[in-house]
Structures are given as C-alpha cells and as structure tokens.
C-alpha cells in the first residue's frame, strides 16, 4: 500500500475505535486506491484523503415517543452527512435494533462512491435509528417517525440532504416522515425525501430499482463473458424490498431463484420462488418466510444454516452487511457458483471477497456498483420533483437500465486502465473516488 494511504488508514483506525464495519469499508476502498495514487500523487495532497475519510457532519439525537400502553420510549437517531462534493447528501434511513454510529458511518462512506458511480450529482450520507418497527402498531410507528423528524428536519432539504428508505423504512415510514416535515416547515418540498407514494411525488420503478438494478448488473456481467442468466439457478438472501424485486427481475430474465430468508430462517423452494405468494406474505401481511414455506408444498423452511449452502449458479445477497463469510464463500465456489452480485451493502466479509476473487471462473461485483440502482432512481425522483413531471414505468426502467449499463462499463474500463482487468472492486472504487476527488480538489480545502 502507498505510504500515504497506509498513514491515513492508521490514523483513521486510531480515531475511530470500536467501529469495525466503518473501518472494514474504509480499508477496502483505500487498498483499491494504490494504483491511482501512484499515477496521480496530487490526490494525496491538500489533505484530500484525510478529508474524504472524515464526515463533514455527524448528528446524534434523542428520539422520545409514547407507545400504545402510554409508556415513554427513548431511541437514538443518527444522520451522518459524509461528503457533498458532488451534490446534496443522499442516502437512506435505517430503522433497526443493530443501528449505531459505526453502522451509519460505514453505510455513509460506501454511499459516497456508490452515488458517484451513478453520475447523478449526489453526495453521500446515511441515517437511521435503533428503533425496530417490527411488532409495532401503525400508531407507534407514526409517533416515532414524527419525533424523529422533529429533530432531523432542521438538517435536511432538497438542496442540502435528501434521505430515503432503507431497512425498516418503507412507504409507510416515508409517508409519516414527510407529513411531519411538511407540518414543521409549512412547505410541500417534494424533493426532501425519496421513496414517496406515487400520488404525492414518488417515482415509478423506485420500489423495484435496487433489486432490478442488481440483476441487470448480473446480466451485464454474464454478457461480458458471452453468457446469459437464462436457465440459471439463483440464491437470494433476504425477503424485503431488494430481495423481492431481485427475484422478480431474475424471473423475467429466465433465471430461477430458489431461496429467500429473514431473521428467523430461510426457505429453499426447489420449484422456484412463488413471487406472488412471497409478496402477499411480506408486503401485505408483514409475515415471515416460514409462513411462505407453510403454504408452499415444494418449499422447505430452515431455522439454521444459510441460503449459501444451496448449489446455484448465481448468488444475490440482498439482506445485510457481512452475511457471507469465508465458509459461505468456499461453499458457493465449491458448488459451482459463477456470479456473486451484491444487492445489500457490504454483504461479503473481506475474507469472502478474497475467496471469490481468487476463484477461477467466478465474477464478483461489490454492492456499491451492483446496488446503485436504488439511489440512482431516487435521483430520478428528485429530477421529476424539480420539474413537476412524472415518467412512465417503461421510461424510468429504461433510464435505470442505461445507468446500470454505464456503471458496469465504467467499472470494467477503469479496472483495465489501472492494470486490474475484470476486477469490479478496483473498477468501482477507483471510478467513484476519481469523480469525488476531482470535485474536492476543484472546491479547495473545505
């Protein structure tokens, strides 16, 4: 590693104790930057690397709310506005019991480069709370969202910071958050949040975008090797928004997804996932994948083990960070998996990534490239809000596909240019870094 990169990594490690996911994300990026710093030493000047690895602003706040039993509950809220060199901060809000500053910083740092890859003029940020919406009534979720936004609203705006949804934050939560923002500010600022309802500023394809984009990226990877996804079996983790629409797009392209999962276990369906049944259970009943298995004779429910034990051609992790470890990676490679395409953020551990990249015949794409369709389509929603227009589903999907193709092309071209042909990790990190770094240099030391 270049001495300057090593120095920044050591200093960041010292300044951020107890934040393993943040340091994991940062280490992966810095290791990839060695070739570009050697070729362009100016990127190591003016404290650029030090500024890039330190958030511009970190906001932590108390979120008090009253549950249905009249008891006061207190959660903690976060918003990390990491880098605005390319545009307003953009990144989701995550409501989950695992949320802490470390998780939000890792997600915000990843978001910088993911957003840069979209070429949509958006910076990187992330936010959320350790509030868990599972098992809460609509009234409790509404009261929490209103309290959360009562603090957050002063830090966001369509030209400043534009949050969206993430784990635990769907259309219901975005609606409550938007309503409270409107109530507090007295303005209908449609572009302040994305993932909105279609009747009040939302965009067609936004719901599908992350999962669709993930599978589109997998398709482009296959085409680059003279192959296709048709007839391929796929392992999909998760059963939320990303997983459901990755399954849908894979089926549209002739592939056969055979797994899904949630926090209680996972399902293997030898006949292929019944998408209508899965949607009914997860999107309407807010049920569990065990309910799916109970209604589907061809499905098996497992409360232990992992979906990655199933022999498949394509792995589509779409749940959460570090869900594929070294053992899972070895199992996938041994069973003949050819493509690992990430829909979640950093779902593979560093050891797992090393195994994938060392395995002959395996193509691996990191989340910052393969799952950029969600935030890219959020930027399309902002564009429609600004012009008071609405795109058709077909046009929005065409724009998504074109953007994912451009990301794929840019990653491969950059990897080739910097002596790492076919390496999507180097291609994504260097492409995203170069765009952000050029803007930071142009803006001066701020």
Tab-separated table of C-alpha atoms in Angstrom, residues 18-427:
chain	number	residue	atom	x	y	z
A	18	UNK	CA	-14.857	0.271	18.196
A	19	UNK	CA	-16.171	0.875	14.660
A	20	UNK	CA	-15.279	-2.335	12.782
A	21	UNK	CA	-17.731	-2.046	9.880
A	22	UNK	CA	-16.687	1.528	9.147
A	23	UNK	CA	-13.014	0.549	9.177
A	24	UNK	CA	-13.768	-2.509	7.037
A	25	UNK	CA	-15.433	-0.371	4.373
A	26	UNK	CA	-12.690	2.223	4.511
A	27	UNK	CA	-9.880	-0.361	4.285
A	28	UNK	CA	-11.407	-1.962	1.183
A	29	UNK	CA	-11.540	1.383	-0.595
A	30	UNK	CA	-8.067	2.562	0.430
A	31	UNK	CA	-6.422	-0.688	-0.671
A	32	UNK	CA	-8.011	-0.227	-4.095
A	33	UNK	CA	-6.637	3.301	-4.458
A	34	UNK	CA	-2.970	2.294	-4.595
A	35	UNK	CA	-2.754	2.380	-8.431
A	36	UNK	CA	-4.428	5.786	-8.773
A	37	UNK	CA	-2.315	7.446	-6.052
A	38	UNK	CA	0.818	6.139	-7.774
A	39	UNK	CA	-0.329	7.611	-11.089
A	40	UNK	CA	-1.884	10.799	-9.665
A	41	UNK	CA	0.001	11.785	-6.489
A	42	UNK	CA	-1.967	15.065	-6.370
A	43	UNK	CA	-4.885	13.065	-4.936
A	44	UNK	CA	-2.801	12.597	-1.774
A	45	UNK	CA	-2.205	16.353	-1.409
A	46	UNK	CA	-4.258	19.065	0.341
A	47	UNK	CA	-5.432	16.617	2.993
A	48	UNK	CA	-7.833	15.143	0.439
A	49	UNK	CA	-7.690	11.598	1.779
A	50	UNK	CA	-7.984	12.784	5.369
A	51	UNK	CA	-10.996	14.920	4.477
A	52	UNK	CA	-12.590	12.106	2.489
A	53	UNK	CA	-12.452	9.700	5.430
A	54	UNK	CA	-13.881	12.181	7.972
A	55	UNK	CA	-17.612	13.002	7.758
A	56	UNK	CA	-18.472	16.627	7.089
A	57	UNK	CA	-21.119	16.435	9.800
A	58	UNK	CA	-22.357	13.839	12.312
A	59	UNK	CA	-25.684	14.373	14.049
A	60	UNK	CA	-26.844	12.251	17.017
A	61	UNK	CA	-30.102	12.989	18.782
A	62	UNK	CA	-32.654	11.646	21.251
A	63	UNK	CA	-35.984	10.349	19.927
A	64	UNK	CA	-38.665	10.152	22.649
A	65	UNK	CA	-42.096	8.731	21.815
A	66	UNK	CA	-45.108	7.201	23.568
A	67	UNK	CA	-46.139	3.603	22.897
A	68	UNK	CA	-49.690	2.234	22.815
A	69	UNK	CA	-49.541	1.488	26.550
A	70	UNK	CA	-48.804	5.095	27.404
A	71	UNK	CA	-45.163	4.339	28.242
A	72	UNK	CA	-42.431	6.745	27.122
A	73	UNK	CA	-39.778	5.083	24.963
A	74	UNK	CA	-36.438	6.653	24.039
A	75	UNK	CA	-34.379	5.768	20.973
A	76	UNK	CA	-31.317	7.317	19.411
A	77	UNK	CA	-31.319	8.954	15.986
A	78	UNK	CA	-28.406	9.480	13.597
A	79	UNK	CA	-27.594	11.345	10.415
A	80	UNK	CA	-24.052	11.264	9.043
A	81	UNK	CA	-23.582	13.768	6.217
A	82	UNK	CA	-20.346	12.379	4.841
A	83	UNK	CA	-19.430	14.155	1.617
A	84	UNK	CA	-21.196	16.784	-0.514
A	85	UNK	CA	-18.560	17.339	-3.209
A	86	UNK	CA	-20.860	16.085	-5.981
A	87	UNK	CA	-24.195	17.350	-4.684
A	88	UNK	CA	-26.596	17.236	-1.732
A	89	UNK	CA	-26.080	14.387	0.699
A	90	UNK	CA	-28.123	11.370	-0.401
A	91	UNK	CA	-28.667	8.128	1.438
A	92	UNK	CA	-31.299	6.125	3.235
A	93	UNK	CA	-32.624	5.963	6.774
A	94	UNK	CA	-32.346	2.583	8.512
A	95	UNK	CA	-34.614	1.677	11.441
A	96	UNK	CA	-33.222	-1.475	13.056
A	97	UNK	CA	-32.071	-2.528	16.505
A	98	UNK	CA	-28.495	-3.001	15.198
A	99	UNK	CA	-28.119	0.655	14.189
A	100	UNK	CA	-25.341	2.639	15.851
A	101	UNK	CA	-22.873	5.298	14.749
A	102	UNK	CA	-20.461	2.692	13.384
A	103	UNK	CA	-23.113	1.186	11.097
A	104	UNK	CA	-24.300	4.581	9.875
A	105	UNK	CA	-20.739	5.746	9.176
A	106	UNK	CA	-19.919	2.600	7.207
A	107	UNK	CA	-23.081	2.976	5.149
A	108	UNK	CA	-22.459	6.694	4.605
A	109	UNK	CA	-18.884	6.097	3.477
A	110	UNK	CA	-19.996	3.427	0.991
A	111	UNK	CA	-22.694	5.814	-0.225
A	112	UNK	CA	-20.117	8.401	-1.332
A	113	UNK	CA	-18.704	6.116	-4.017
A	114	UNK	CA	-21.972	4.416	-4.912
A	115	UNK	CA	-23.579	7.784	-5.563
A	116	UNK	CA	-20.570	8.948	-7.552
A	117	UNK	CA	-20.905	5.881	-9.791
A	118	UNK	CA	-24.473	6.873	-10.724
A	119	UNK	CA	-23.264	10.177	-12.243
A	120	UNK	CA	-26.417	11.847	-10.884
A	121	UNK	CA	-24.824	14.722	-8.943
A	122	UNK	CA	-25.445	13.454	-5.415
A	123	UNK	CA	-23.188	13.286	-2.366
A	124	UNK	CA	-23.032	10.600	0.299
A	125	UNK	CA	-24.848	10.351	3.615
A	126	UNK	CA	-26.823	7.922	5.758
A	127	UNK	CA	-29.041	7.955	8.819
A	128	UNK	CA	-31.372	5.986	10.997
A	129	UNK	CA	-32.219	4.824	14.475
A	130	UNK	CA	-32.051	1.788	16.768
A	131	UNK	CA	-35.876	1.783	16.681
A	132	UNK	CA	-37.263	-1.529	15.410
A	133	UNK	CA	-40.620	-1.163	13.595
A	134	UNK	CA	-41.308	-4.925	13.692
A	135	UNK	CA	-44.183	-5.695	16.009
A	136	UNK	CA	-45.108	-2.025	16.405
A	137	UNK	CA	-48.554	-0.711	15.572
A	138	UNK	CA	-49.068	1.855	12.826
A	139	UNK	CA	-49.750	4.427	15.545
A	140	UNK	CA	-46.467	3.667	17.324
A	141	UNK	CA	-44.525	3.867	14.068
A	142	UNK	CA	-46.202	7.181	13.254
A	143	UNK	CA	-45.400	8.690	16.662
A	144	UNK	CA	-41.787	7.543	16.427
A	145	UNK	CA	-41.384	8.940	12.887
A	146	UNK	CA	-42.888	12.268	13.920
A	147	UNK	CA	-40.499	12.559	16.873
A	148	UNK	CA	-37.527	11.514	14.694
A	149	UNK	CA	-38.344	14.115	12.045
A	150	UNK	CA	-38.890	16.831	14.678
A	151	UNK	CA	-35.116	16.857	15.145
A	152	UNK	CA	-33.982	15.759	11.691
A	153	UNK	CA	-35.948	18.355	9.719
A	154	UNK	CA	-33.573	21.204	10.576
A	155	UNK	CA	-30.671	19.341	8.931
A	156	UNK	CA	-32.237	18.304	5.598
A	157	UNK	CA	-33.650	19.876	2.442
A	158	UNK	CA	-33.840	19.205	-1.285
A	159	UNK	CA	-30.614	21.139	-1.867
A	160	UNK	CA	-28.900	20.021	1.344
A	161	UNK	CA	-29.604	16.430	2.331
A	162	UNK	CA	-32.225	14.102	0.855
A	163	UNK	CA	-32.928	10.938	2.892
A	164	UNK	CA	-34.721	7.876	1.565
A	165	UNK	CA	-35.742	4.474	2.876
A	166	UNK	CA	-33.574	1.518	3.857
A	167	UNK	CA	-34.048	-1.494	6.144
A	168	UNK	CA	-37.132	-0.876	8.307
A	169	UNK	CA	-38.108	2.262	6.391
A	170	UNK	CA	-40.619	1.716	3.604
A	171	UNK	CA	-43.527	3.628	2.142
A	172	UNK	CA	-45.391	3.810	5.452
A	173	UNK	CA	-42.446	5.343	7.307
A	174	UNK	CA	-41.566	7.753	4.479
A	175	UNK	CA	-45.174	8.961	4.499
A	176	UNK	CA	-45.136	9.707	8.214
A	177	UNK	CA	-41.718	11.383	7.971
A	178	UNK	CA	-42.788	13.542	5.034
A	179	UNK	CA	-46.008	14.564	6.736
A	180	UNK	CA	-44.142	15.745	9.823
A	181	UNK	CA	-41.563	17.611	7.723
A	182	UNK	CA	-44.392	19.415	5.908
A	183	UNK	CA	-46.088	20.180	9.204
A	184	UNK	CA	-42.918	21.641	10.752
A	185	UNK	CA	-41.752	23.674	7.754
A	186	UNK	CA	-45.101	24.714	6.315
A	187	UNK	CA	-43.963	23.887	2.769
A	188	UNK	CA	-44.623	20.997	0.417
A	189	UNK	CA	-40.978	20.356	-0.501
A	190	UNK	CA	-41.419	17.178	-2.532
A	191	UNK	CA	-37.694	16.658	-3.155
A	192	UNK	CA	-36.714	16.479	0.518
A	193	UNK	CA	-37.368	12.721	0.737
A	194	UNK	CA	-37.418	9.984	-1.898
A	195	UNK	CA	-39.342	6.740	-1.955
A	196	UNK	CA	-42.586	8.707	-1.638
A	197	UNK	CA	-46.041	7.495	-2.605
A	198	UNK	CA	-46.896	7.812	-6.288
A	199	UNK	CA	-49.760	10.198	-5.548
A	200	UNK	CA	-47.546	12.762	-3.834
A	201	UNK	CA	-44.245	12.943	-5.667
A	202	UNK	CA	-42.967	9.387	-5.866
A	203	UNK	CA	-41.441	7.758	-8.916
A	204	UNK	CA	-42.410	4.633	-10.748
A	205	UNK	CA	-39.677	1.939	-10.581
A	206	UNK	CA	-38.267	3.361	-7.324
A	207	UNK	CA	-39.685	0.412	-5.369
A	208	UNK	CA	-38.155	-2.071	-7.778
A	209	UNK	CA	-34.952	-0.206	-8.564
A	210	UNK	CA	-32.358	-1.736	-6.223
A	211	UNK	CA	-33.340	-5.346	-6.881
A	212	UNK	CA	-33.903	-4.751	-10.591
A	213	UNK	CA	-30.580	-2.947	-10.898
A	214	UNK	CA	-28.746	-5.726	-9.078
A	215	UNK	CA	-29.977	-8.326	-11.546
A	216	UNK	CA	-29.405	-6.021	-14.531
A	217	UNK	CA	-25.784	-5.708	-13.392
A	218	UNK	CA	-25.561	-9.514	-13.152
A	219	UNK	CA	-26.900	-9.743	-16.683
A	220	UNK	CA	-24.237	-7.360	-17.990
A	221	UNK	CA	-21.547	-9.382	-16.188
A	222	UNK	CA	-22.814	-12.548	-17.854
A	223	UNK	CA	-22.997	-10.891	-21.278
A	224	UNK	CA	-19.397	-9.716	-20.890
A	225	UNK	CA	-18.472	-13.395	-20.604
A	226	UNK	CA	-20.629	-14.381	-23.573
A	227	UNK	CA	-23.263	-15.918	-21.297
A	228	UNK	CA	-26.769	-15.101	-20.050
A	229	UNK	CA	-28.860	-15.550	-16.919
A	230	UNK	CA	-31.480	-17.653	-18.668
A	231	UNK	CA	-31.845	-21.033	-17.011
A	232	UNK	CA	-29.510	-20.130	-14.139
A	233	UNK	CA	-30.434	-21.010	-10.560
A	234	UNK	CA	-30.049	-18.190	-8.048
A	235	UNK	CA	-29.686	-17.988	-4.283
A	236	UNK	CA	-31.252	-14.796	-2.922
A	237	UNK	CA	-30.940	-13.757	0.718
A	238	UNK	CA	-33.472	-11.521	2.410
A	239	UNK	CA	-37.152	-11.070	1.667
A	240	UNK	CA	-37.505	-7.314	1.807
A	241	UNK	CA	-37.750	-4.820	-0.988
A	242	UNK	CA	-34.366	-5.575	-2.595
A	243	UNK	CA	-34.738	-9.352	-2.467
A	244	UNK	CA	-38.320	-9.417	-3.748
A	245	UNK	CA	-37.547	-7.331	-6.812
A	246	UNK	CA	-34.255	-9.107	-7.482
A	247	UNK	CA	-36.333	-12.304	-7.606
A	248	UNK	CA	-38.854	-10.618	-9.916
A	249	UNK	CA	-36.256	-9.341	-12.393
A	250	UNK	CA	-34.330	-12.635	-12.323
A	251	UNK	CA	-37.528	-14.487	-13.215
A	252	UNK	CA	-38.216	-12.004	-16.014
A	253	UNK	CA	-34.775	-12.813	-17.456
A	254	UNK	CA	-35.401	-16.553	-17.335
A	255	UNK	CA	-33.441	-17.348	-14.175
A	256	UNK	CA	-34.756	-19.461	-11.298
A	257	UNK	CA	-34.366	-18.003	-7.788
A	258	UNK	CA	-34.822	-20.814	-5.258
A	259	UNK	CA	-34.189	-19.190	-1.847
A	260	UNK	CA	-35.198	-16.285	0.372
A	261	UNK	CA	-34.711	-15.550	4.064
A	262	UNK	CA	-35.449	-13.330	7.030
A	263	UNK	CA	-34.177	-13.014	10.590
A	264	UNK	CA	-35.999	-16.211	11.662
A	265	UNK	CA	-34.637	-18.545	8.995
A	266	UNK	CA	-34.565	-19.306	5.293
A	267	UNK	CA	-36.507	-21.120	2.598
A	268	UNK	CA	-35.407	-23.408	-0.209
A	269	UNK	CA	-38.046	-23.868	-2.895
A	270	UNK	CA	-36.955	-26.493	-5.441
A	271	UNK	CA	-39.638	-25.358	-7.909
A	272	UNK	CA	-38.518	-21.730	-7.731
A	273	UNK	CA	-39.867	-18.948	-5.520
A	274	UNK	CA	-43.580	-18.219	-5.954
A	275	UNK	CA	-43.278	-14.453	-6.210
A	276	UNK	CA	-46.961	-13.675	-5.785
A	277	UNK	CA	-47.112	-15.683	-2.565
A	278	UNK	CA	-43.918	-14.109	-1.224
A	279	UNK	CA	-45.217	-10.603	-1.971
A	280	UNK	CA	-48.533	-11.349	-0.295
A	281	UNK	CA	-46.817	-12.586	2.871
A	282	UNK	CA	-44.071	-9.959	3.136
A	283	UNK	CA	-45.640	-6.830	1.631
A	284	UNK	CA	-49.256	-7.193	2.741
A	285	UNK	CA	-49.366	-9.486	5.774
A	286	UNK	CA	-45.933	-8.407	7.098
A	287	UNK	CA	-45.362	-12.107	7.764
A	288	UNK	CA	-42.296	-14.375	7.856
A	289	UNK	CA	-40.712	-16.681	5.282
A	290	UNK	CA	-41.809	-19.599	7.492
A	291	UNK	CA	-45.378	-18.631	6.526
A	292	UNK	CA	-44.346	-18.956	2.875
A	293	UNK	CA	-42.997	-22.466	3.445
A	294	UNK	CA	-46.167	-23.447	5.315
A	295	UNK	CA	-48.276	-22.580	2.253
A	296	UNK	CA	-45.924	-23.859	-0.455
A	297	UNK	CA	-45.619	-27.672	-0.728
A	298	UNK	CA	-42.344	-27.501	-2.691
A	299	UNK	CA	-40.637	-25.262	-0.101
A	300	UNK	CA	-38.534	-26.229	2.903
A	301	UNK	CA	-38.055	-23.911	5.897
A	302	UNK	CA	-34.748	-23.990	7.799
A	303	UNK	CA	-34.198	-22.240	11.108
A	304	UNK	CA	-30.435	-22.831	10.977
A	305	UNK	CA	-27.762	-22.765	8.297
A	306	UNK	CA	-27.596	-20.371	5.351
A	307	UNK	CA	-29.036	-19.987	1.874
A	308	UNK	CA	-25.471	-20.155	0.508
A	309	UNK	CA	-25.352	-23.920	1.126
A	310	UNK	CA	-27.715	-24.473	-1.824
A	311	UNK	CA	-25.856	-25.229	-5.100
A	312	UNK	CA	-26.598	-22.351	-7.503
A	313	UNK	CA	-25.104	-20.541	-10.478
A	314	UNK	CA	-25.713	-17.008	-9.151
A	315	UNK	CA	-25.561	-15.610	-5.596
A	316	UNK	CA	-27.593	-12.453	-4.980
A	317	UNK	CA	-27.046	-11.325	-1.358
A	318	UNK	CA	-29.802	-8.820	-0.588
A	319	UNK	CA	-30.116	-8.803	3.206
A	320	UNK	CA	-27.451	-7.075	5.302
A	321	UNK	CA	-23.745	-6.489	5.896
A	322	UNK	CA	-21.273	-9.375	6.351
A	323	UNK	CA	-23.862	-12.070	5.680
A	324	UNK	CA	-21.417	-14.099	3.522
A	325	UNK	CA	-18.357	-15.253	5.446
A	326	UNK	CA	-15.332	-17.256	4.302
A	327	UNK	CA	-17.064	-20.602	4.842
A	328	UNK	CA	-20.071	-19.488	2.807
A	329	UNK	CA	-17.783	-18.264	0.040
A	330	UNK	CA	-15.888	-21.551	-0.093
A	331	UNK	CA	-19.204	-23.434	-0.243
A	332	UNK	CA	-20.504	-21.287	-3.097
A	333	UNK	CA	-17.285	-21.721	-5.098
A	334	UNK	CA	-17.189	-25.474	-4.425
A	335	UNK	CA	-20.794	-25.814	-5.600
A	336	UNK	CA	-20.054	-24.098	-8.907
A	337	UNK	CA	-21.387	-20.569	-8.362
A	338	UNK	CA	-20.226	-18.345	-11.223
A	339	UNK	CA	-21.553	-14.914	-10.237
A	340	UNK	CA	-21.736	-13.133	-6.884
A	341	UNK	CA	-23.582	-9.839	-7.290
A	342	UNK	CA	-24.316	-7.787	-4.187
A	343	UNK	CA	-27.660	-6.098	-3.592
A	344	UNK	CA	-27.061	-5.411	0.102
A	345	UNK	CA	-24.378	-3.046	1.386
A	346	UNK	CA	-21.076	-4.847	2.073
A	347	UNK	CA	-22.700	-8.293	2.495
A	348	UNK	CA	-19.409	-10.169	1.973
A	349	UNK	CA	-16.610	-10.192	4.528
A	350	UNK	CA	-13.082	-9.303	3.325
A	351	UNK	CA	-12.117	-12.981	3.569
A	352	UNK	CA	-15.107	-13.976	1.443
A	353	UNK	CA	-14.231	-11.384	-1.188
A	354	UNK	CA	-10.664	-12.691	-1.369
A	355	UNK	CA	-12.004	-16.209	-1.982
A	356	UNK	CA	-14.356	-15.057	-4.734
A	357	UNK	CA	-11.679	-13.030	-6.482
A	358	UNK	CA	-9.133	-15.846	-6.317
A	359	UNK	CA	-11.532	-18.483	-7.650
A	360	UNK	CA	-11.219	-19.168	-11.399
A	361	UNK	CA	-14.463	-18.625	-13.258
A	362	UNK	CA	-16.134	-16.543	-10.524
A	363	UNK	CA	-17.151	-12.938	-11.203
A	364	UNK	CA	-17.747	-10.777	-8.131
A	365	UNK	CA	-19.433	-7.343	-8.066
A	366	UNK	CA	-19.486	-5.184	-4.906
A	367	UNK	CA	-22.674	-3.551	-3.679
A	368	UNK	CA	-21.526	-0.006	-4.358
A	369	UNK	CA	-21.699	-0.837	-8.072
A	370	UNK	CA	-24.377	-3.514	-8.309
A	371	UNK	CA	-26.949	-1.981	-5.944
A	372	UNK	CA	-26.600	1.627	-7.103
A	373	UNK	CA	-29.905	1.414	-8.978
A	374	UNK	CA	-31.888	2.332	-5.879
A	375	UNK	CA	-30.164	5.609	-5.136
A	376	UNK	CA	-29.848	6.375	-8.835
A	377	UNK	CA	-33.613	6.087	-9.227
A	378	UNK	CA	-34.019	8.240	-6.115
A	379	UNK	CA	-32.097	10.893	-8.033
A	380	UNK	CA	-34.528	10.378	-10.917
A	381	UNK	CA	-37.343	11.001	-8.419
A	382	UNK	CA	-35.644	14.255	-7.385
A	383	UNK	CA	-35.390	15.199	-11.049
A	384	UNK	CA	-39.100	14.603	-11.584
A	385	UNK	CA	-39.965	16.567	-8.424
A	386	UNK	CA	-37.867	19.536	-9.592
A	387	UNK	CA	-39.603	19.645	-12.977
A	388	UNK	CA	-43.064	18.666	-11.659
A	389	UNK	CA	-43.186	15.823	-14.162
A	390	UNK	CA	-43.902	12.107	-13.996
A	391	UNK	CA	-42.177	9.441	-16.049
A	392	UNK	CA	-43.830	6.254	-17.274
A	393	UNK	CA	-42.733	2.925	-15.810
A	394	UNK	CA	-41.171	1.964	-19.134
A	395	UNK	CA	-39.151	5.179	-19.425
A	396	UNK	CA	-37.982	5.034	-15.799
A	397	UNK	CA	-36.880	1.417	-16.232
A	398	UNK	CA	-35.039	2.328	-19.441
A	399	UNK	CA	-33.173	5.062	-17.548
A	400	UNK	CA	-32.335	2.598	-14.761
A	401	UNK	CA	-31.030	0.017	-17.226
A	402	UNK	CA	-28.931	2.612	-19.061
A	403	UNK	CA	-27.437	3.817	-15.777
A	404	UNK	CA	-26.574	0.281	-14.633
A	405	UNK	CA	-25.008	-0.467	-18.005
A	406	UNK	CA	-22.907	2.702	-17.753
A	407	UNK	CA	-21.749	1.746	-14.244
A	408	UNK	CA	-20.787	-1.717	-15.476
A	409	UNK	CA	-18.930	-0.290	-18.464
A	410	UNK	CA	-17.134	2.342	-16.371
A	411	UNK	CA	-16.029	-0.227	-13.769
A	412	UNK	CA	-14.562	-2.563	-16.382
A	413	UNK	CA	-12.869	0.264	-18.316
A	414	UNK	CA	-11.281	1.706	-15.165
A	415	UNK	CA	-10.126	-1.708	-13.949
A	416	UNK	CA	-8.497	-2.318	-17.334
A	417	UNK	CA	-6.884	1.125	-17.341
A	418	UNK	CA	-5.316	0.591	-13.913
A	419	UNK	CA	-3.970	-2.888	-14.578
A	420	UNK	CA	-6.748	-4.889	-12.886
A	421	UNK	CA	-8.773	-6.273	-15.820
A	422	UNK	CA	-12.132	-7.728	-14.828
A	423	UNK	CA	-11.824	-6.579	-11.210
A	424	UNK	CA	-15.097	-4.853	-10.339
A	425	UNK	CA	-13.860	-3.876	-6.862
A	426	UNK	CA	-10.941	-1.836	-8.189
A	427	UNK	CA	-13.072	-0.530	-11.037
